[in-house]
Amino acid sequence: MENISVEKFLQRHGVKPTPQRMVIAEYVMNTKRHPTADQIFQAVAEQLPVALSRATVYNTLNILVEAGALKEVYLESGPARYDAKVEDHHHFIDLKSGQVFDIEADKVKALAPDLGSGFKVHHYSVTFFGERS
């Protein structure tokens, strides 16, 4: 992610920069973990001088996704994860460590043209599962 202040990042996406939104956005922008909402809550709850509720985290994440500032991704069964890399890309999950790695979009052949005329693909995401050596 480019070097930009969190406040300017939120403003650029049309999101009012409250203290809670800034802390949540900064955490997701600076991690490569693709965290869940609960992981984000646990990581940032103590950084604010006022109590932070899970509802605030979920609401903030929804606002940021709707504004295009974050991407909500489903990499496996379970809760959504959040990613600050909103450009098209794919993921690799290391089954030993649980780590998630980004894979650039051009590394995966586009299958949309091979589906035939009955399909109109708007977006796709591929998740690879394996072990990183």
N, CA, C and O atoms as a MOPAC input file, in Angstrom:
PM7 MOZYME 1SCF
protein

 N      0.85600 1    -1.17500 1     0.00000 1
 C      0.00000 1     0.00000 1     0.00000 1
 C      0.89300 1     1.22600 1     0.00000 1
 O      1.89200 1     1.29300 1     0.71600 1
 N      0.51000 1     2.19100 1    -0.81700 1
 C      1.30700 1     3.41200 1    -0.91300 1
 C      1.35700 1     4.12900 1     0.42900 1
 O      0.49200 1     3.93900 1     1.28400 1
 N      2.37500 1     4.95000 1     0.59600 1
 C      2.55800 1     5.67400 1     1.84700 1
 C      1.60000 1     6.86700 1     1.86800 1
 O      1.86600 1     7.89400 1     1.24200 1
 N      0.50300 1     6.73000 1     2.57700 1
 C     -0.52400 1     7.76800 1     2.64900 1
 C     -1.06800 1     7.77500 1     4.06900 1
 O     -1.16000 1     6.72700 1     4.70800 1
 N     -1.42600 1     8.94400 1     4.55800 1
 C     -1.98000 1     8.98000 1     5.90600 1
 C     -3.35100 1     8.31800 1     5.89700 1
 O     -4.06700 1     8.35600 1     4.89700 1
 N     -3.69900 1     7.72300 1     7.00700 1
 C     -4.98300 1     7.03600 1     7.12300 1
 C     -6.12400 1     8.02800 1     6.93100 1
 O     -7.12700 1     7.71700 1     6.28900 1
 N     -5.96300 1     9.21100 1     7.48700 1
 C     -7.01100 1    10.22200 1     7.35300 1
 C     -7.25800 1    10.56000 1     5.88300 1
 O     -8.40600 1    10.61700 1     5.44200 1
 N     -6.18500 1    10.78400 1     5.12900 1
 C     -6.32700 1    11.08900 1     3.70100 1
 C     -6.88800 1     9.88700 1     2.94100 1
 O     -7.68300 1    10.05400 1     2.01600 1
 N     -6.48200 1     8.69500 1     3.32200 1
 C     -6.99300 1     7.46900 1     2.70300 1
 C     -8.50600 1     7.39100 1     2.85600 1
 O     -9.21700 1     7.12000 1     1.88800 1
 N     -8.99600 1     7.62700 1     4.06500 1
 C    -10.44000 1     7.58000 1     4.30300 1
 C    -11.15400 1     8.68700 1     3.53400 1
 O    -12.18200 1     8.44600 1     2.90000 1
 N    -10.61100 1     9.89300 1     3.59000 1
 C    -11.23000 1    11.01000 1     2.87900 1
 C    -11.28000 1    10.75200 1     1.37400 1
 O    -12.26800 1    11.07800 1     0.71600 1
 N    -10.22500 1    10.17100 1     0.84000 1
 C    -10.18100 1     9.86600 1    -0.59500 1
 C    -11.29800 1     8.90300 1    -0.98900 1
 O    -11.75800 1     8.91400 1    -2.13000 1
 N    -11.73200 1     8.07200 1    -0.04500 1
 C    -12.80800 1     7.11400 1    -0.30700 1
 C    -14.16900 1     7.62500 1     0.16800 1
 O    -15.15400 1     6.88700 1     0.14800 1
 N    -14.22000 1     8.89300 1     0.59500 1
 C    -15.48800 1     9.47800 1     0.99800 1
 C    -15.97900 1     9.01100 1     2.36100 1
 O    -17.17900 1     9.04100 1     2.63500 1
 N    -15.05100 1     8.57600 1     3.22200 1
 C    -15.39700 1     8.07900 1     4.55700 1
 C    -14.92300 1     9.09300 1     5.59400 1
 O    -13.75900 1     9.49500 1     5.59500 1
 N    -15.83200 1     9.50000 1     6.47200 1
 C    -15.47500 1    10.44000 1     7.54000 1
 C    -14.46300 1     9.77800 1     8.47900 1
 O    -14.72700 1     8.69100 1     8.99100 1
 N    -13.31100 1    10.41300 1     8.71300 1
 C    -12.25500 1     9.80100 1     9.52900 1
 C    -12.47500 1     9.96700 1    11.03900 1
 O    -11.93100 1    10.88600 1    11.65100 1
 N    -13.27000 1     9.07800 1    11.63100 1
 C    -13.42300 1     9.07000 1    13.08800 1
 C    -12.23900 1     8.32000 1    13.68900 1
 O    -11.56100 1     7.58400 1    12.97200 1
 N    -11.97000 1     8.48600 1    14.98900 1
 C    -10.85500 1     7.74400 1    15.59800 1
 C    -10.97700 1     6.23300 1    15.42200 1
 O     -9.98100 1     5.56200 1    15.15000 1
 N    -12.18200 1     5.69100 1    15.57400 1
 C    -12.37500 1     4.25100 1    15.43700 1
 C    -12.08700 1     3.79800 1    14.00100 1
 O    -11.39900 1     2.79900 1    13.78700 1
 N    -12.60500 1     4.52300 1    13.03700 1
 C    -12.38300 1     4.17100 1    11.63000 1
 C    -10.91000 1     4.26000 1    11.26800 1
 O    -10.39700 1     3.43400 1    10.51200 1
 N    -10.23400 1     5.26500 1    11.80900 1
 C     -8.81700 1     5.43200 1    11.49200 1
 C     -7.98500 1     4.27600 1    12.04000 1
 O     -7.09700 1     3.77100 1    11.35200 1
 N     -8.26500 1     3.85500 1    13.26500 1
 C     -7.50800 1     2.74800 1    13.86300 1
 C     -7.77800 1     1.44600 1    13.12100 1
 O     -6.85300 1     0.67700 1    12.86000 1
 N     -9.02200 1     1.19700 1    12.78400 1
 C     -9.38100 1    -0.03700 1    12.07700 1
 C     -8.77600 1    -0.04400 1    10.68300 1
 O     -8.18500 1    -1.04200 1    10.27000 1
 N     -8.91500 1     1.05600 1     9.95300 1
 C     -8.35400 1     1.13200 1     8.60000 1
 C     -6.83500 1     1.00100 1     8.61800 1
 O     -6.25600 1     0.30500 1     7.78300 1
 N     -6.19300 1     1.67200 1     9.57100 1
 C     -4.73300 1     1.59400 1     9.65700 1
 C     -4.27100 1     0.16000 1     9.89800 1
 O     -3.28700 1    -0.28800 1     9.31100 1
 N     -4.98400 1    -0.55500 1    10.76200 1
 C     -4.59400 1    -1.93700 1    11.03400 1
 C     -4.68200 1    -2.78500 1     9.76100 1
 O     -3.74300 1    -3.50700 1     9.42900 1
 N     -5.79600 1    -2.69700 1     9.06200 1
 C     -5.96400 1    -3.52300 1     7.86200 1
 C     -4.99100 1    -3.09900 1     6.76600 1
 O     -4.47800 1    -3.94700 1     6.03600 1
 N     -4.73400 1    -1.80800 1     6.64200 1
 C     -3.79800 1    -1.31000 1     5.63000 1
 C     -2.37200 1    -1.80800 1     5.87500 1
 O     -1.60000 1    -1.97400 1     4.93100 1
 N     -2.03000 1    -2.04400 1     7.12700 1
 C     -0.64400 1    -2.37900 1     7.46600 1
 C     -0.41600 1    -3.84300 1     7.81200 1
 O      0.63900 1    -4.19800 1     8.33700 1
 N     -1.38700 1    -4.68900 1     7.52500 1
 C     -1.17900 1    -6.11200 1     7.76300 1
 C     -1.35300 1    -6.87100 1     6.45700 1
 O     -2.11100 1    -6.45300 1     5.58100 1
 N     -0.66600 1    -7.95400 1     6.33600 1
 C     -0.82400 1    -8.83100 1     5.17900 1
 C     -1.55700 1   -10.11200 1     5.58600 1
 O     -1.61400 1   -11.07400 1     4.82100 1
 N     -2.11300 1   -10.11100 1     6.79300 1
 C     -2.72300 1   -11.32200 1     7.35500 1
 C     -4.11200 1   -11.62700 1     6.81200 1
 O     -4.59100 1   -12.74500 1     7.00100 1
 N     -4.78100 1   -10.69300 1     6.14900 1
 C     -6.16200 1   -10.89000 1     5.70900 1
 C     -7.01600 1   -11.25500 1     6.93000 1
 O     -7.60000 1   -12.33800 1     6.97000 1
 N     -7.09300 1   -10.36300 1     7.92200 1
 C     -7.75200 1   -10.69100 1     9.19400 1
 C     -9.28200 1   -10.72800 1     9.09300 1
 O     -9.88700 1   -10.12300 1     8.20700 1
 N     -9.87800 1   -11.46200 1    10.03400 1
 C    -11.33200 1   -11.46600 1    10.18700 1
 C    -11.71900 1   -10.25500 1    11.03300 1
 O    -10.85400 1    -9.59900 1    11.61300 1
 N    -13.00400 1    -9.96200 1    11.10300 1
 C    -13.48000 1    -8.83800 1    11.92100 1
 C    -13.10700 1    -9.05000 1    13.38500 1
 O    -12.70600 1    -8.10100 1    14.05900 1
 N    -13.23400 1   -10.28600 1    13.89200 1
 C    -12.87200 1   -10.54900 1    15.29000 1
 C    -11.38300 1   -10.36000 1    15.53500 1
 O    -10.99100 1    -9.85100 1    16.58600 1
 N    -10.55000 1   -10.76000 1    14.58400 1
 C     -9.11100 1   -10.55000 1    14.73000 1
 C     -8.78300 1    -9.06000 1    14.73500 1
 O     -7.90400 1    -8.61700 1    15.47400 1
 N     -9.48400 1    -8.29300 1    13.91800 1
 C     -9.28000 1    -6.84800 1    13.89200 1
 C     -9.70200 1    -6.24900 1    15.22600 1
 O     -8.98600 1    -5.42500 1    15.79400 1
 N    -10.85700 1    -6.65900 1    15.72500 1
 C    -11.34500 1    -6.16800 1    17.01600 1
 C    -10.31000 1    -6.43000 1    18.11300 1
 O     -9.97500 1    -5.52800 1    18.88000 1
 N     -9.81500 1    -7.64400 1    18.18400 1
 C     -8.83300 1    -8.00200 1    19.21900 1
 C     -7.54800 1    -7.19700 1    19.08100 1
 O     -6.92900 1    -6.83600 1    20.08200 1
 N     -7.14900 1    -6.91700 1    17.85300 1
 C     -5.88900 1    -6.20700 1    17.62400 1
 C     -5.97800 1    -4.71700 1    17.93800 1
 O     -4.98300 1    -4.12300 1    18.35100 1
 N     -7.14000 1    -4.10100 1    17.75500 1
 C     -7.21900 1    -2.64600 1    17.88200 1
 C     -7.98000 1    -2.15400 1    19.11100 1
 O     -7.93300 1    -0.96400 1    19.42400 1
 N     -8.66600 1    -3.03000 1    19.79800 1
 C     -9.53800 1    -2.60600 1    20.90800 1
 C     -8.80000 1    -1.79700 1    21.96800 1
 O     -9.37200 1    -0.86300 1    22.53000 1
 N     -7.57000 1    -2.12700 1    22.24900 1
 C     -6.83300 1    -1.44400 1    23.31200 1
 C     -6.13600 1    -0.16600 1    22.83700 1
 O     -5.53900 1     0.54700 1    23.64300 1
 N     -6.20800 1     0.12500 1    21.53900 1
 C     -5.53500 1     1.31100 1    21.00800 1
 C     -6.36400 1     2.57900 1    21.15100 1
 O     -5.86800 1     3.68000 1    20.91300 1
 N     -7.61700 1     2.42700 1    21.53700 1
 C     -8.50100 1     3.59000 1    21.64400 1
 C     -8.75700 1     3.94600 1    23.09700 1
 O     -8.85700 1     3.05700 1    23.94200 1
 N     -8.86500 1     5.23500 1    23.40200 1
 C     -9.12500 1     5.65100 1    24.78300 1
 C    -10.56300 1     5.36000 1    25.23100 1
 O    -10.85400 1     5.36700 1    26.42700 1
 N    -11.45100 1     5.10800 1    24.27900 1
 C    -12.83800 1     4.75700 1    24.60800 1
 C    -13.07100 1     3.30700 1    24.22100 1
 O    -12.34400 1     2.74900 1    23.40000 1
 N    -14.08700 1     2.70300 1    24.81600 1
 C    -14.39800 1     1.30500 1    24.52700 1
 C    -14.80000 1     1.15000 1    23.05900 1
 O    -15.47900 1     2.00600 1    22.49300 1
 N    -14.38100 1     0.07300 1    22.47500 1
 C    -14.70500 1    -0.24800 1    21.08800 1
 C    -15.56500 1    -1.50300 1    21.09700 1
 O    -15.19700 1    -2.50700 1    21.70600 1
 N    -16.69100 1    -1.45000 1    20.43300 1
 C    -17.56800 1    -2.61400 1    20.37700 1
 C    -17.32500 1    -3.39300 1    19.08800 1
 O    -16.82000 1    -2.85700 1    18.10200 1
 N    -17.69500 1    -4.66100 1    19.12200 1
 C    -17.60800 1    -5.48300 1    17.90900 1
 C    -18.50800 1    -4.90300 1    16.82400 1
 O    -18.16700 1    -4.92800 1    15.64100 1
 N    -19.67000 1    -4.37700 1    17.24200 1
 C    -20.59000 1    -3.78500 1    16.26800 1
 C    -19.93400 1    -2.62400 1    15.53000 1
 O    -20.13300 1    -2.46900 1    14.32500 1
 N    -19.16100 1    -1.81200 1    16.23100 1
 C    -18.45800 1    -0.70100 1    15.58500 1
 C    -17.46000 1    -1.22600 1    14.56900 1
 O    -17.32800 1    -0.66000 1    13.48300 1
 N    -16.75600 1    -2.29800 1    14.90500 1
 C    -15.79000 1    -2.88400 1    13.97300 1
 C    -16.51900 1    -3.39300 1    12.73500 1
 O    -16.11400 1    -3.09700 1    11.61100 1
 N    -17.59500 1    -4.16000 1    12.93400 1
 C    -18.34300 1    -4.69300 1    11.78900 1
 C    -18.91700 1    -3.56400 1    10.93900 1
 O    -18.81700 1    -3.60400 1     9.71300 1
 N    -19.51100 1    -2.56500 1    11.56900 1
 C    -20.08600 1    -1.43900 1    10.82300 1
 C    -19.01900 1    -0.68000 1    10.04700 1
 O    -19.22600 1    -0.30600 1     8.89200 1
 N    -17.87700 1    -0.45800 1    10.69000 1
 C    -16.78200 1     0.24900 1    10.02300 1
 C    -16.27200 1    -0.54400 1     8.83100 1
 O    -16.03100 1     0.02400 1     7.76600 1
 N    -16.10600 1    -1.84400 1     8.99900 1
 C    -15.64300 1    -2.67900 1     7.89200 1
 C    -16.63800 1    -2.64000 1     6.73500 1
 O    -16.23700 1    -2.56400 1     5.57300 1
 N    -17.92900 1    -2.69200 1     7.04500 1
 C    -18.94700 1    -2.60900 1     5.99000 1
 C    -18.86000 1    -1.28200 1     5.24600 1
 O    -18.95100 1    -1.24800 1     4.01900 1
 N    -18.68400 1    -0.19200 1     5.98600 1
 C    -18.55600 1     1.13600 1     5.37600 1
 C    -17.33000 1     1.18900 1     4.46400 1
 O    -17.39800 1     1.70800 1     3.35000 1
 N    -16.21900 1     0.65300 1     4.94200 1
 C    -14.97700 1     0.68400 1     4.16700 1
 C    -15.06400 1    -0.18600 1     2.91300 1
 O    -14.51400 1     0.17000 1     1.87100 1
 N    -15.75100 1    -1.31900 1     3.01100 1
 C    -15.93800 1    -2.17700 1     1.83600 1
 C    -16.84900 1    -1.48000 1     0.82500 1
 O    -16.54500 1    -1.44900 1    -0.36700 1
 N    -17.95400 1    -0.92600 1     1.29600 1
 C    -18.88800 1    -0.22300 1     0.40200 1
 C    -18.22100 1     0.96600 1    -0.28900 1
 O    -18.54800 1     1.28300 1    -1.43300 1
 N    -17.29300 1     1.62000 1     0.39700 1
 C    -16.59000 1     2.77400 1    -0.17400 1
 C    -15.46700 1     2.36200 1    -1.12300 1
 O    -14.88900 1     3.20800 1    -1.80600 1
 N    -15.15700 1     1.06500 1    -1.17000 1
 C    -14.07700 1     0.58400 1    -2.03000 1
 C    -12.70200 1     0.72500 1    -1.42200 1
 O    -11.69800 1     0.56700 1    -2.11600 1
 N    -12.63900 1     1.02100 1    -0.12500 1
 C    -11.35500 1     1.18300 1     0.55700 1
 C    -10.75700 1    -0.15900 1     0.95800 1
 O     -9.53600 1    -0.30500 1     1.00800 1
 N    -11.60300 1    -1.12900 1     1.24100 1
 C    -11.17500 1    -2.48500 1     1.59400 1
 C    -11.94700 1    -3.48100 1     0.74900 1
 O    -12.98000 1    -3.15900 1     0.16200 1
 N    -11.42500 1    -4.69200 1     0.70200 1
 C    -12.08100 1    -5.77600 1    -0.01400 1
 C    -12.44200 1    -6.86100 1     0.98800 1
 O    -11.62600 1    -7.24000 1     1.82900 1
 N    -13.65000 1    -7.34900 1     0.89400 1
 C    -14.08300 1    -8.47400 1     1.72400 1
 C    -13.83600 1    -9.73300 1     0.91000 1
 O    -14.31200 1    -9.84600 1    -0.21900 1
 N    -13.09400 1   -10.68300 1     1.47600 1
 C    -12.76500 1   -11.90300 1     0.74500 1
 C    -13.14300 1   -13.12500 1     1.56500 1
 O    -13.04600 1   -13.13700 1     2.79200 1
 N    -13.57300 1   -14.14200 1     0.85200 1
 C    -13.89500 1   -15.43600 1     1.46900 1
 C    -12.90800 1   -16.44000 1     0.90800 1
 O    -12.98700 1   -16.81900 1    -0.26100 1
 N    -11.98700 1   -16.86600 1     1.74200 1
 C    -10.90900 1   -17.72600 1     1.28000 1
 C    -11.16600 1   -19.19600 1     1.57200 1
 O    -10.56000 1   -20.07100 1     0.95500 1
 N    -12.04100 1   -19.46000 1     2.49000 1
 C    -12.39000 1   -20.82200 1     2.87800 1
 C    -13.68700 1   -20.71500 1     3.67000 1
 O    -14.19400 1   -19.61300 1     3.88200 1
 N    -14.21900 1   -21.83200 1     4.10400 1
 C    -15.43400 1   -21.72800 1     4.90900 1
 C    -15.10100 1   -20.98200 1     6.19600 1
 O    -14.00400 1   -21.11800 1     6.73800 1
 N    -16.03500 1   -20.21300 1     6.66600 1
 C    -15.79100 1   -19.41800 1     7.86000 1
 C    -16.05900 1   -17.95500 1     7.59000 1
 O    -16.63600 1   -17.59600 1     6.56300 1
 N    -15.63800 1   -17.11700 1     8.51400 1
 C    -15.94400 1   -15.68800 1     8.39200 1
 C    -15.17600 1   -15.01700 1     7.25800 1
 O    -14.14800 1   -15.50700 1     6.79100 1
 N    -15.71500 1   -13.88300 1     6.83700 1
 C    -15.04300 1   -13.07000 1     5.81900 1
 C    -13.72300 1   -12.55700 1     6.37200 1
 O    -13.55000 1   -12.40000 1     7.58100 1
 N    -12.81800 1   -12.30500 1     5.47500 1
 C    -11.54700 1   -11.68000 1     5.82000 1
 C    -11.48100 1   -10.35000 1     5.07600 1
 O    -12.21800 1   -10.12700 1     4.11600 1
 N    -10.59600 1    -9.47800 1     5.52600 1
 C    -10.51900 1    -8.13800 1     4.94900 1
 C     -9.12700 1    -7.87400 1     4.42200 1
 O     -8.12500 1    -8.25600 1     5.02800 1
 N     -9.08800 1    -7.21100 1     3.27900 1
 C     -7.84900 1    -7.00200 1     2.55300 1
 C     -7.81700 1    -5.55900 1     2.05900 1
 O     -8.78500 1    -5.08500 1     1.46500 1
 N     -6.71900 1    -4.86700 1     2.30000 1
 C     -6.57300 1    -3.49000 1     1.82800 1
 C     -6.13300 1    -3.44900 1     0.36900 1
 O     -6.15700 1    -2.39000 1    -0.25900 1
 N     -5.73600 1    -4.58500 1    -0.16800 1
 C     -5.35300 1    -4.63500 1    -1.58200 1
 C     -6.63900 1    -4.88800 1    -2.37600 1
 O     -7.10300 1    -6.02400 1    -2.48000 1
 N     -7.20000 1    -3.82400 1    -2.92900 1
 C     -8.49500 1    -3.93600 1    -3.59400 1
 C     -8.37300 1    -4.25600 1    -5.08800 1
 O     -9.37700 1    -4.55800 1    -5.73300 1
 N     -7.18000 1    -4.19400 1    -5.63600 1
 C     -6.98800 1    -4.56800 1    -7.03400 1
 C     -7.21800 1    -6.07100 1    -7.16100 1
 O     -7.02800 1    -6.81700 1    -6.20100 1
 N     -7.63100 1    -6.51300 1    -8.35500 1
 C     -7.84200 1    -7.94100 1    -8.58000 1
 C     -6.56100 1    -8.71200 1    -8.28600 1
 O     -5.48400 1    -8.36400 1    -8.77000 1
 N     -6.69600 1    -9.74200 1    -7.50200 1
 C     -5.59000 1   -10.64200 1    -7.21700 1
 C     -6.16700 1   -11.93100 1    -6.63900 1
 O     -7.36600 1   -12.02600 1    -6.37600 1
 N     -5.30300 1   -12.91100 1    -6.44800 1
 C     -5.71500 1   -14.22000 1    -5.96200 1
 C     -4.96000 1   -14.51700 1    -4.67200 1
 O     -4.14800 1   -13.70800 1    -4.22100 1
 N     -5.22700 1   -15.67500 1    -4.08200 1
 C     -4.62000 1   -16.00300 1    -2.79100 1
 C     -4.11200 1   -17.43800 1    -2.75300 1
 O     -4.63000 1   -18.32600 1    -3.43000 1
 N     -3.09200 1   -17.63100 1    -1.94600 1
 C     -2.54400 1   -18.95100 1    -1.63700 1
 C     -2.59500 1   -19.10400 1    -0.12400 1
 O     -2.10300 1   -18.24200 1     0.60500 1
 N     -3.18600 1   -20.19300 1     0.35300 1
 C     -3.24500 1   -20.45500 1     1.79100 1
 C     -2.30900 1   -21.59800 1     2.10500 1
 O     -2.45500 1   -22.70200 1     1.57800 1
 N     -1.34300 1   -21.32600 1     2.96900 1
 C     -0.41500 1   -22.35600 1     3.43400 1
 C     -1.13800 1   -23.18100 1     4.49600 1
 O     -1.46700 1   -22.67500 1     5.56900 1
 N     -1.38100 1   -24.44800 1     4.18900 1
 C     -2.14800 1   -25.30400 1     5.09000 1
 C     -1.41500 1   -25.62600 1     6.39000 1
 O     -2.04700 1   -25.97900 1     7.38600 1
 N     -0.09000 1   -25.50700 1     6.38700 1
 C      0.66700 1   -25.75400 1     7.62100 1
 C      0.56800 1   -24.58100 1     8.58400 1
 O      0.32300 1   -24.77100 1     9.77500 1
 N      0.75500 1   -23.37800 1     8.07800 1
 C      0.81700 1   -22.20600 1     8.95100 1
 C     -0.48400 1   -21.40900 1     8.99200 1
 O     -0.71100 1   -20.64300 1     9.92800 1
 N     -1.33300 1   -21.58300 1     7.99200 1
 C     -2.55000 1   -20.78600 1     7.90500 1
 C     -2.31600 1   -19.42000 1     7.28900 1
 O     -3.26000 1   -18.64500 1     7.14200 1
 N     -1.08300 1   -19.10800 1     6.92500 1
 C     -0.77100 1   -17.81900 1     6.32400 1
 C     -1.41700 1   -17.69600 1     4.95100 1
 O     -1.56400 1   -18.67800 1     4.22400 1
 N     -1.79900 1   -16.47000 1     4.61400 1
 C     -2.39400 1   -16.17200 1     3.32100 1
 C     -1.43400 1   -15.28400 1     2.54600 1
 O     -0.94000 1   -14.28300 1     3.06400 1
 N     -1.17900 1   -15.65700 1     1.31000 1
 C     -0.26900 1   -14.90800 1     0.45600 1
 C     -1.02700 1   -14.41200 1    -0.76800 1
 O     -1.86200 1   -15.12400 1    -1.32400 1
 N     -0.72700 1   -13.18100 1    -1.18100 1
 C     -1.32500 1   -12.62700 1    -2.38400 1
 C     -0.60700 1   -13.16700 1    -3.61100 1
 O      0.61000 1   -13.35600 1    -3.61000 1
 N     -1.39200 1   -13.41300 1    -4.66100 1
 C     -0.85900 1   -13.82200 1    -5.95900 1
 C     -1.39000 1   -12.82200 1    -6.98100 1
 O     -2.59800 1   -12.60300 1    -7.07200 1
 N     -0.50600 1   -12.23100 1    -7.73000 1
 C     -0.91000 1   -11.23300 1    -8.71800 1
 C     -1.87900 1   -11.84000 1    -9.72900 1
 O     -1.76300 1   -13.01100 1   -10.09000 1
 N     -2.82100 1   -11.04200 1   -10.17500 1
 C     -3.88600 1   -11.50400 1   -11.06700 1
 C     -3.34700 1   -12.09600 1   -12.36500 1
 O     -3.90900 1   -13.06100 1   -12.88200 1
 N     -2.27200 1   -11.53500 1   -12.89300 1
 C     -1.76000 1   -12.01100 1   -14.18000 1
 C     -1.06800 1   -13.37600 1   -14.09700 1
 O     -0.68200 1   -13.93700 1   -15.12200 1
 N     -0.91300 1   -13.90500 1   -12.89600 1
 C     -0.30000 1   -15.22000 1   -12.72900 1
 C     -1.30200 1   -16.35000 1   -12.95800 1
 O     -0.91200 1   -17.51300 1   -13.06100 1
 N     -2.59100 1   -16.01400 1   -13.03700 1
 C     -3.64700 1   -17.01100 1   -13.21600 1
 C     -4.35900 1   -16.72200 1   -14.53300 1
 O     -4.83200 1   -15.61000 1   -14.76500 1
 N     -4.42800 1   -17.73500 1   -15.38900 1
 C     -5.07200 1   -17.57800 1   -16.70000 1
 C     -6.55100 1   -17.25600 1   -16.52300 1
 O     -7.23900 1   -17.89300 1   -15.72500 1
 N     -7.03200 1   -16.27700 1   -17.26200 1
 C     -8.45400 1   -15.92200 1   -17.23200 1
 C     -9.26400 1   -17.03400 1   -17.88800 1
 O     -9.02500 1   -17.38800 1   -19.04200 1
 N    -10.20800 1   -17.57300 1   -17.15800 1
 C    -11.03700 1   -18.65900 1   -17.67200 1
 C    -12.34500 1   -18.16300 1   -18.26300 1
 O    -13.04300 1   -18.92500 1   -18.93400 1
 N    -12.69000 1   -16.91600 1   -18.03200 1
 C    -13.97300 1   -16.37800 1   -18.48000 1
 C    -14.23700 1   -16.62200 1   -19.96700 1
 O    -15.34600 1   -17.02800 1   -20.31400 1
 N    -13.27000 1   -16.39500 1   -20.86100 1
 C    -13.54900 1   -16.61800 1   -22.28800 1
 C    -13.88200 1   -18.07700 1   -22.61200 1
 O    -14.56800 1   -18.34900 1   -23.59700 1
 N    -13.40400 1   -19.01100 1   -21.79800 1
 C    -13.63100 1   -20.42800 1   -22.05900 1
 C    -14.99300 1   -20.92100 1   -21.56300 1
 O    -15.37200 1   -22.06100 1   -21.83400 1
 N    -15.72800 1   -20.07500 1   -20.84200 1
 C    -17.01200 1   -20.49900 1   -20.28900 1
 C    -18.12300 1   -20.53400 1   -21.33500 1
 O    -19.11500 1   -21.23800 1   -21.14500 1
 N    -17.98600 1   -19.81100 1   -22.40500 1
 C    -19.01100 1   -19.78300 1   -23.43900 1
 C    -19.87000 1   -18.54100 1   -23.35100 1
 O    -19.74100 1   -17.74600 1   -22.42000 1
 N    -20.74000 1   -18.38200 1   -24.31900 1
 C    -21.52900 1   -17.16000 1   -24.43400 1
 C    -22.63800 1   -17.04600 1   -23.38900 1
 O    -23.18500 1   -15.95800 1   -23.21100 1
 N    -22.98100 1   -18.10500 1   -22.70700 1
 C    -24.05700 1   -18.06200 1   -21.71700 1
 C    -23.64300 1   -17.48600 1   -20.37700 1
 O    -24.46700 1   -17.38300 1   -19.46900 1
 N    -22.37600 1   -17.10900 1   -20.23900 1
 C    -21.87900 1   -16.60600 1   -18.97000 1
 C    -21.30600 1   -15.20300 1   -19.14200 1
 O    -20.61500 1   -14.91100 1   -20.11900 1
 N    -21.60800 1   -14.34500 1   -18.17300 1
 C    -21.02800 1   -13.00000 1   -18.15000 1
 C    -20.32900 1   -12.84300 1   -16.79800 1
 O    -20.98300 1   -12.65800 1   -15.77100 1
 N    -19.01700 1   -12.91700 1   -16.80600 1
 C    -18.23300 1   -12.87000 1   -15.57800 1
 C    -17.95300 1   -11.41300 1   -15.22100 1
 O    -17.43800 1   -10.65800 1   -16.04500 1
 N    -18.29100 1   -11.01900 1   -13.99700 1
 C    -18.02600 1    -9.67200 1   -13.51700 1
 C    -16.72500 1    -9.61300 1   -12.71800 1
 O    -16.02200 1    -8.60300 1   -12.73300 1
 N    -16.42000 1   -10.69100 1   -12.03300 1
 C    -15.24000 1   -10.73300 1   -11.16900 1
 C    -14.97200 1   -12.19500 1   -10.82800 1
 O    -15.89900 1   -13.00500 1   -10.78000 1
 N    -13.73100 1   -12.52600 1   -10.59500 1
 C    -13.42600 1   -13.86300 1   -10.09500 1
 C    -12.19000 1   -13.81200 1    -9.21900 1
 O    -11.34300 1   -12.92800 1    -9.34400 1
 N    -12.11600 1   -14.78300 1    -8.33400 1
 C    -10.99200 1   -14.88200 1    -7.41700 1
 C    -10.66000 1   -16.36100 1    -7.25000 1
 O    -11.55300 1   -17.19000 1    -7.07800 1
 N     -9.39200 1   -16.67900 1    -7.30200 1
 C     -8.94100 1   -18.05800 1    -7.16800 1
 C     -8.16400 1   -18.18200 1    -5.86800 1
 O     -7.32500 1   -17.33900 1    -5.55000 1
 N     -8.44900 1   -19.23800 1    -5.12000 1
 C     -7.70700 1   -19.50900 1    -3.89800 1
 C     -7.00100 1   -20.84800 1    -4.05200 1
 O     -7.63200 1   -21.86600 1    -4.33900 1
 N     -5.70200 1   -20.83600 1    -3.86100 1
 C     -4.89500 1   -22.05100 1    -3.90400 1
 C     -4.65700 1   -22.51000 1    -2.47000 1
 O     -4.45000 1   -21.68500 1    -1.58000 1
 N     -4.68300 1   -23.80300 1    -2.24500 1
 C     -4.40600 1   -24.38100 1    -0.94000 1
 C     -3.21800 1   -25.32600 1    -1.10500 1
 O     -3.18600 1   -26.13700 1    -2.03100 1
 N     -2.24600 1   -25.21900 1    -0.20700 1
 C     -1.07700 1   -26.07600 1    -0.30000 1
 C     -0.10100 1   -25.78700 1     0.79900 1
 O     -0.47000 1   -25.29300 1     1.86500 1
 N      1.14000 1   -26.09500 1     0.54200 1
 C      2.18400 1   -25.87700 1     1.54100 1
 C      3.30200 1   -25.07900 1     0.90100 1
 O      3.74600 1   -25.36300 1    -0.21100 1
 N      3.73300 1   -24.09200 1     1.62300 1
 C      4.83100 1   -23.25100 1     1.17100 1
 C      6.14100 1   -23.88700 1     1.63400 1
 O      6.29300 1   -24.23100 1     2.80600 1
 N      7.05900 1   -24.03700 1     0.72700 1
 C      8.33900 1   -24.66500 1     1.10700 1
 C      9.36900 1   -23.64500 1     1.47900 1
 O     10.49600 1   -24.00200 1     1.82200 1

